[in-house]
CSV table of N, CA, C and O in Angstrom, one decimal:
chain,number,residue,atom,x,y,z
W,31,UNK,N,91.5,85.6,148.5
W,31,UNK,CA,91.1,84.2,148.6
W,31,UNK,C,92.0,83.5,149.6
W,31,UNK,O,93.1,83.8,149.8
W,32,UNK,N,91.4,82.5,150.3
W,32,UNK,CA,91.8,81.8,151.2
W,32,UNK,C,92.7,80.3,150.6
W,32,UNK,O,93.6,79.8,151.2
W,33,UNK,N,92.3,80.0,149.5
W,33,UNK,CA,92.4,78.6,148.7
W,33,UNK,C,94.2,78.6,148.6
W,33,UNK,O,94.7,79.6,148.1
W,34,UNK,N,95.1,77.3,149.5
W,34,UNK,CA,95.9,76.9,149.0
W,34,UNK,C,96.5,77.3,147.7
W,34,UNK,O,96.0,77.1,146.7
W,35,UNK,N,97.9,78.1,148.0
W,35,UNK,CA,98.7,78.1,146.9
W,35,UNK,C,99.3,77.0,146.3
W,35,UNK,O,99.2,76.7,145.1
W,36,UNK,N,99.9,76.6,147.0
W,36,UNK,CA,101.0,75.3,147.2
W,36,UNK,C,100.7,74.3,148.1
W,36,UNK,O,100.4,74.5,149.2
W,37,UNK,N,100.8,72.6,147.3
W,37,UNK,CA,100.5,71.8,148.0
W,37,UNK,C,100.9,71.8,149.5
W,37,UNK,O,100.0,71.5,150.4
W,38,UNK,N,102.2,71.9,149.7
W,38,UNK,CA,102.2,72.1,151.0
W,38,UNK,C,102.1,72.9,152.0
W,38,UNK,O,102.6,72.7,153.1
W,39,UNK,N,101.3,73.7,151.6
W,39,UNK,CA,101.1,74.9,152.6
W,39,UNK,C,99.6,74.8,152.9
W,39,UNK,O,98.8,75.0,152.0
W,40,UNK,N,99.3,74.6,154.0
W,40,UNK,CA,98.0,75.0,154.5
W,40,UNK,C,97.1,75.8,154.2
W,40,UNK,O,96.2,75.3,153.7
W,41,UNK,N,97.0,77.3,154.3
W,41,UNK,CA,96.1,78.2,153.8
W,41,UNK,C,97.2,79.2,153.5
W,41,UNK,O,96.8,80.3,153.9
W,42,UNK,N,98.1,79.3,153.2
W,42,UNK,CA,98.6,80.3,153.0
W,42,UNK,C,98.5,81.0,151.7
W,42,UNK,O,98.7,80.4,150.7
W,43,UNK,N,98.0,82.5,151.6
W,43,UNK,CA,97.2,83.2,150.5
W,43,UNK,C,98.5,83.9,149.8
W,43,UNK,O,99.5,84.4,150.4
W,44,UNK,N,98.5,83.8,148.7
W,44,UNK,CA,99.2,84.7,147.4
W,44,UNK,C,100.2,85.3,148.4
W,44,UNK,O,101.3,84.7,148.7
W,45,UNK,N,99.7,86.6,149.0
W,45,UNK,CA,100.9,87.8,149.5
W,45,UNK,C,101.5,87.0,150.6
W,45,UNK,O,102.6,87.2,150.9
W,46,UNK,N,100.8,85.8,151.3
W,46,UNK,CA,102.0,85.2,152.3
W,46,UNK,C,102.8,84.8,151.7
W,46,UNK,O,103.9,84.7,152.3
W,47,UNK,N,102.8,84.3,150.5
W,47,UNK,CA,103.6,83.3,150.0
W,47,UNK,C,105.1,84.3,149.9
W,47,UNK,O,106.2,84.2,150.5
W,48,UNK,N,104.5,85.3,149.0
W,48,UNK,CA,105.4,86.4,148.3
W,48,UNK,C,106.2,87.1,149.9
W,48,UNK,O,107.1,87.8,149.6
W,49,UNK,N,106.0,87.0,150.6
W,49,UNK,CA,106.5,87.6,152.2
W,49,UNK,C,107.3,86.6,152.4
W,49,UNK,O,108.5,86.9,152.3
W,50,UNK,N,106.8,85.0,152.6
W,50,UNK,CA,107.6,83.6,152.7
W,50,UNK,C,108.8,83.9,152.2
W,50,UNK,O,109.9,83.9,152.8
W,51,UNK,N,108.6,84.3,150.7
W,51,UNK,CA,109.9,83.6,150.0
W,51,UNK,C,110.8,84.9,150.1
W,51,UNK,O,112.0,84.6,150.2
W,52,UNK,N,110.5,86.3,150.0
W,52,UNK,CA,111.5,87.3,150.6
W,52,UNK,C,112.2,87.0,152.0
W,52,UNK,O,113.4,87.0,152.1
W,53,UNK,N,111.4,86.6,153.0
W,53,UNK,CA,111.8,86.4,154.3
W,53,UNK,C,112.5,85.4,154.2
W,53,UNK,O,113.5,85.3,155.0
W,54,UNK,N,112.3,84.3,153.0
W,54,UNK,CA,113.4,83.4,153.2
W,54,UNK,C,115.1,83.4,152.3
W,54,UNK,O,116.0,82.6,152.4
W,55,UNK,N,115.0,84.6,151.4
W,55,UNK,CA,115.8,84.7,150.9
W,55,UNK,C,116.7,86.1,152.0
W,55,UNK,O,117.5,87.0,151.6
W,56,UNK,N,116.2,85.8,153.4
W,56,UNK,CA,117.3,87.3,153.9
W,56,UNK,C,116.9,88.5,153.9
W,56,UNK,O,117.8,89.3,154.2
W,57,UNK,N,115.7,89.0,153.7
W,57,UNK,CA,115.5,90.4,153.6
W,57,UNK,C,114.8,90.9,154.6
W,57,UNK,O,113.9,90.2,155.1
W,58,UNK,N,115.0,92.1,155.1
W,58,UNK,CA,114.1,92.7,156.5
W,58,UNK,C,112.9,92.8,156.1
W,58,UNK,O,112.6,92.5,155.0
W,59,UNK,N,111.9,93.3,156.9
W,59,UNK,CA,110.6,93.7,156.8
W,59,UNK,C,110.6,94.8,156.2
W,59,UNK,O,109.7,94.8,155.4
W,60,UNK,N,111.1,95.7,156.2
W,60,UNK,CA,111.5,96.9,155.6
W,60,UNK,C,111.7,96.8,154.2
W,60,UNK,O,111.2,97.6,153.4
W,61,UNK,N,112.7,95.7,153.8
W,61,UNK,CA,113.0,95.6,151.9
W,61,UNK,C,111.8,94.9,151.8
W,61,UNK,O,110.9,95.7,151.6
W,62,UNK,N,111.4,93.5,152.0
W,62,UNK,CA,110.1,93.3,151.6
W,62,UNK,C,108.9,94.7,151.6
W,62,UNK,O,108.3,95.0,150.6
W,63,UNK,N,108.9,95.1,152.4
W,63,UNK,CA,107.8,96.1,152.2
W,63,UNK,C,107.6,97.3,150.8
W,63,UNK,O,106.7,97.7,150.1
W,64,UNK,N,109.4,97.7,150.9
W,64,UNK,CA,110.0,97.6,149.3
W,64,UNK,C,109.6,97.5,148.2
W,64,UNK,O,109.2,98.3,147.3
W,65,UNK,N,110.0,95.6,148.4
W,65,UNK,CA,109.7,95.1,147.3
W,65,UNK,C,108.3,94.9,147.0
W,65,UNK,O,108.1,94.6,145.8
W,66,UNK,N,107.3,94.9,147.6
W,66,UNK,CA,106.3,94.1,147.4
W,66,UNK,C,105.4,95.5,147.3
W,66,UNK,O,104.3,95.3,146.8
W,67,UNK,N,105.8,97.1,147.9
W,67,UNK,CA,105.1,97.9,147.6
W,67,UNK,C,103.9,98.0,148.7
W,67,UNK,O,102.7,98.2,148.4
W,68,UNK,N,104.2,98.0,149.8
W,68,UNK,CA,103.5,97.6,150.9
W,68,UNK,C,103.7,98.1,152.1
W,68,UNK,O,104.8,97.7,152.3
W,69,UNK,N,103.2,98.8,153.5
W,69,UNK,CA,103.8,99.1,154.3
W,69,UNK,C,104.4,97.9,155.2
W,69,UNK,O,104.1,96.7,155.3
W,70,UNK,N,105.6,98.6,155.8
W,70,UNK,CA,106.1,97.6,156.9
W,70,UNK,C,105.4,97.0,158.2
W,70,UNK,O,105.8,96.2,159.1
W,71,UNK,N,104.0,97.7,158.1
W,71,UNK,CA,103.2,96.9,159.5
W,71,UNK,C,102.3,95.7,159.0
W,71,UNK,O,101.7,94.9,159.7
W,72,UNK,N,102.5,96.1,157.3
W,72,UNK,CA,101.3,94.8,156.3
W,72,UNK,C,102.7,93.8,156.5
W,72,UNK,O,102.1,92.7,156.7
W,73,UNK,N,103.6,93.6,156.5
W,73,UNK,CA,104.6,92.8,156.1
W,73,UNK,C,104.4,92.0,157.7
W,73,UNK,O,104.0,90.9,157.9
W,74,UNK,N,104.8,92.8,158.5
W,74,UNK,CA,104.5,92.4,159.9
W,74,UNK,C,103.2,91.7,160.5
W,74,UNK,O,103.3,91.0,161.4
W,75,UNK,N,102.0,91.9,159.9
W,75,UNK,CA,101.2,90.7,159.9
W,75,UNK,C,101.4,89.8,158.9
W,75,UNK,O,101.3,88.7,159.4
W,76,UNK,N,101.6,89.8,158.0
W,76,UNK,CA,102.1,88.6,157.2
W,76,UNK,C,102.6,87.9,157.4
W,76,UNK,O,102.1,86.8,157.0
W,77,UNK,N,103.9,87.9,158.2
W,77,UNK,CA,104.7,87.3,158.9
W,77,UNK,C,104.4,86.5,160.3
W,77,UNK,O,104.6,85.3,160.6
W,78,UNK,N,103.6,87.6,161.0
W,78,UNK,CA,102.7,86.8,162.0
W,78,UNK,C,101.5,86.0,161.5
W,78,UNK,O,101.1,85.3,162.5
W,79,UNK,N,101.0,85.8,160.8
W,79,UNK,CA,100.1,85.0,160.1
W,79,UNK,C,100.4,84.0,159.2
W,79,UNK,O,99.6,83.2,158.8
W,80,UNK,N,102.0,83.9,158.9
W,80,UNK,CA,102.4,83.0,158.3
W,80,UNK,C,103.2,82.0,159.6
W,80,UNK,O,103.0,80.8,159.5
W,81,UNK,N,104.1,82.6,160.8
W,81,UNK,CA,104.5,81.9,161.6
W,81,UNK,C,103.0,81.0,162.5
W,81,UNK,O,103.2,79.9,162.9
W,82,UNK,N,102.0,81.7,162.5
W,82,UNK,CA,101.2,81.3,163.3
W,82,UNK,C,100.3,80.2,162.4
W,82,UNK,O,99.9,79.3,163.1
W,83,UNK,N,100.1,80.2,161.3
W,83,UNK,CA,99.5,79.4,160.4
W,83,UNK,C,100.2,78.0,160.3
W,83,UNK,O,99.6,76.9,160.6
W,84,UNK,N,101.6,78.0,159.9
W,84,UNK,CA,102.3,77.0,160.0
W,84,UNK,C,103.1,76.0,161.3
W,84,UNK,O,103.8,75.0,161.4
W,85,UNK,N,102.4,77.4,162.6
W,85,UNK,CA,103.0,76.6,163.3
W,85,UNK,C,104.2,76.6,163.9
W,85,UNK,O,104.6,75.8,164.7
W,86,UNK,N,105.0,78.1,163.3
W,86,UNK,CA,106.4,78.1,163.9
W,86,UNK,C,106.9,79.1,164.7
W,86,UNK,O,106.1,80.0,164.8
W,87,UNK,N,108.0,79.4,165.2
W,87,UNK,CA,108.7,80.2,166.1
W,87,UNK,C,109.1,81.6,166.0
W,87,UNK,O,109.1,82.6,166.8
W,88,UNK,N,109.6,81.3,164.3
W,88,UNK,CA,110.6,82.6,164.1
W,88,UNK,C,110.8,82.4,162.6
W,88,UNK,O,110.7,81.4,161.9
W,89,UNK,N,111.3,83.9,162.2
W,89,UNK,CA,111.5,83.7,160.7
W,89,UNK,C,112.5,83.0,160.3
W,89,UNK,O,112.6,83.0,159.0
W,90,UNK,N,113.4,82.4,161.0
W,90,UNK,CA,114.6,81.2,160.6
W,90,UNK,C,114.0,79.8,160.6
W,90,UNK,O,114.5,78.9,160.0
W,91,UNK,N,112.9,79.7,161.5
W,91,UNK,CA,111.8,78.4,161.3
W,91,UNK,C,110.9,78.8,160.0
W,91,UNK,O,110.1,77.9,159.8
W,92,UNK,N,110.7,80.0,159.1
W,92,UNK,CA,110.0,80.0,158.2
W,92,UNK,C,110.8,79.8,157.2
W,92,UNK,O,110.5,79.4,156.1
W,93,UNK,N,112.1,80.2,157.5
W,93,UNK,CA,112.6,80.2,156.1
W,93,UNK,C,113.4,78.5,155.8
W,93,UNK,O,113.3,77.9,154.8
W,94,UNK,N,113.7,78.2,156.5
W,94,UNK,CA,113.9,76.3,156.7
W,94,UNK,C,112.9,76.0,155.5
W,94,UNK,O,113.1,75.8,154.4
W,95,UNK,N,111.6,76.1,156.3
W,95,UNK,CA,110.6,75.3,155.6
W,95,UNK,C,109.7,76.0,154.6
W,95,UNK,O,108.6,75.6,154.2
W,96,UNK,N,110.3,77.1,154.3
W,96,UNK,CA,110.2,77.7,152.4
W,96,UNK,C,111.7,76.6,151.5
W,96,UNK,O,111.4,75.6,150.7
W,97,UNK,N,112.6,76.8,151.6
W,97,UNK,CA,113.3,75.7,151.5
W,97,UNK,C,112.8,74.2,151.5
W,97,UNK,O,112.7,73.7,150.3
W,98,UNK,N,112.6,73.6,152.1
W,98,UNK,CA,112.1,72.1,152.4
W,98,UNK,C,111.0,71.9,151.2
W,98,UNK,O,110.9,71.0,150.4
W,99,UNK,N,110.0,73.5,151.4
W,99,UNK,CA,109.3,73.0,150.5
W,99,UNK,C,109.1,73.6,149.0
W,99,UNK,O,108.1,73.7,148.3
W,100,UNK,N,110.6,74.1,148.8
W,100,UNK,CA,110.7,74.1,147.3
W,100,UNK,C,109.8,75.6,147.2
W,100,UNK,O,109.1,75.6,146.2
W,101,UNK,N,109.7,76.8,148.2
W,101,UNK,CA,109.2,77.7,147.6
W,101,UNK,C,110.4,78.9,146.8
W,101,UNK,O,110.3,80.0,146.2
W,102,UNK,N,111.7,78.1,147.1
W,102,UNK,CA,112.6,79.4,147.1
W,102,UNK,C,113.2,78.3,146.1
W,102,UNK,O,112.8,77.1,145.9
W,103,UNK,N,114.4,79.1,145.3
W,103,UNK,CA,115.2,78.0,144.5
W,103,UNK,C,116.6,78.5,145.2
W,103,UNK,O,117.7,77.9,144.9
């Protein structure tokens, strides 16, 4: 499904979110892929689909604004 998880997030779907908040807690693409049970090239668009969705640079601009918006504690 395409439907907003989180108010502030634009379209970002379930497994972005779950990529979001790994990437924002520090982890390579490699342990997310790990954790989430997933290969490391699914992680790698995720990431490209989450930088590109929101609008940002790099995963230090993704993980700011998992922070800001209260995805991570």
């Amino acid at each position: 499904t395409k439907a907003p998880e989180h108010k502030g997030d634009p379209t970002l779907t379930r497994r972005e979110l779950d990529v979001l908040r790994e990437l924002a807690y520090g982890f390579s693409n490699s342990e997310i892929a790990d954790h989430l049970v997933v290969s490391e090239n699914t992680v790698k668009f995720h990431v490209h689909s989450i930088l590109d969705k929101l609008g940002l640079s790099d995963r230090r601009e993704a993980a700011d604004y998992a922070r800001k918006h209260s995805l991570i504690k």
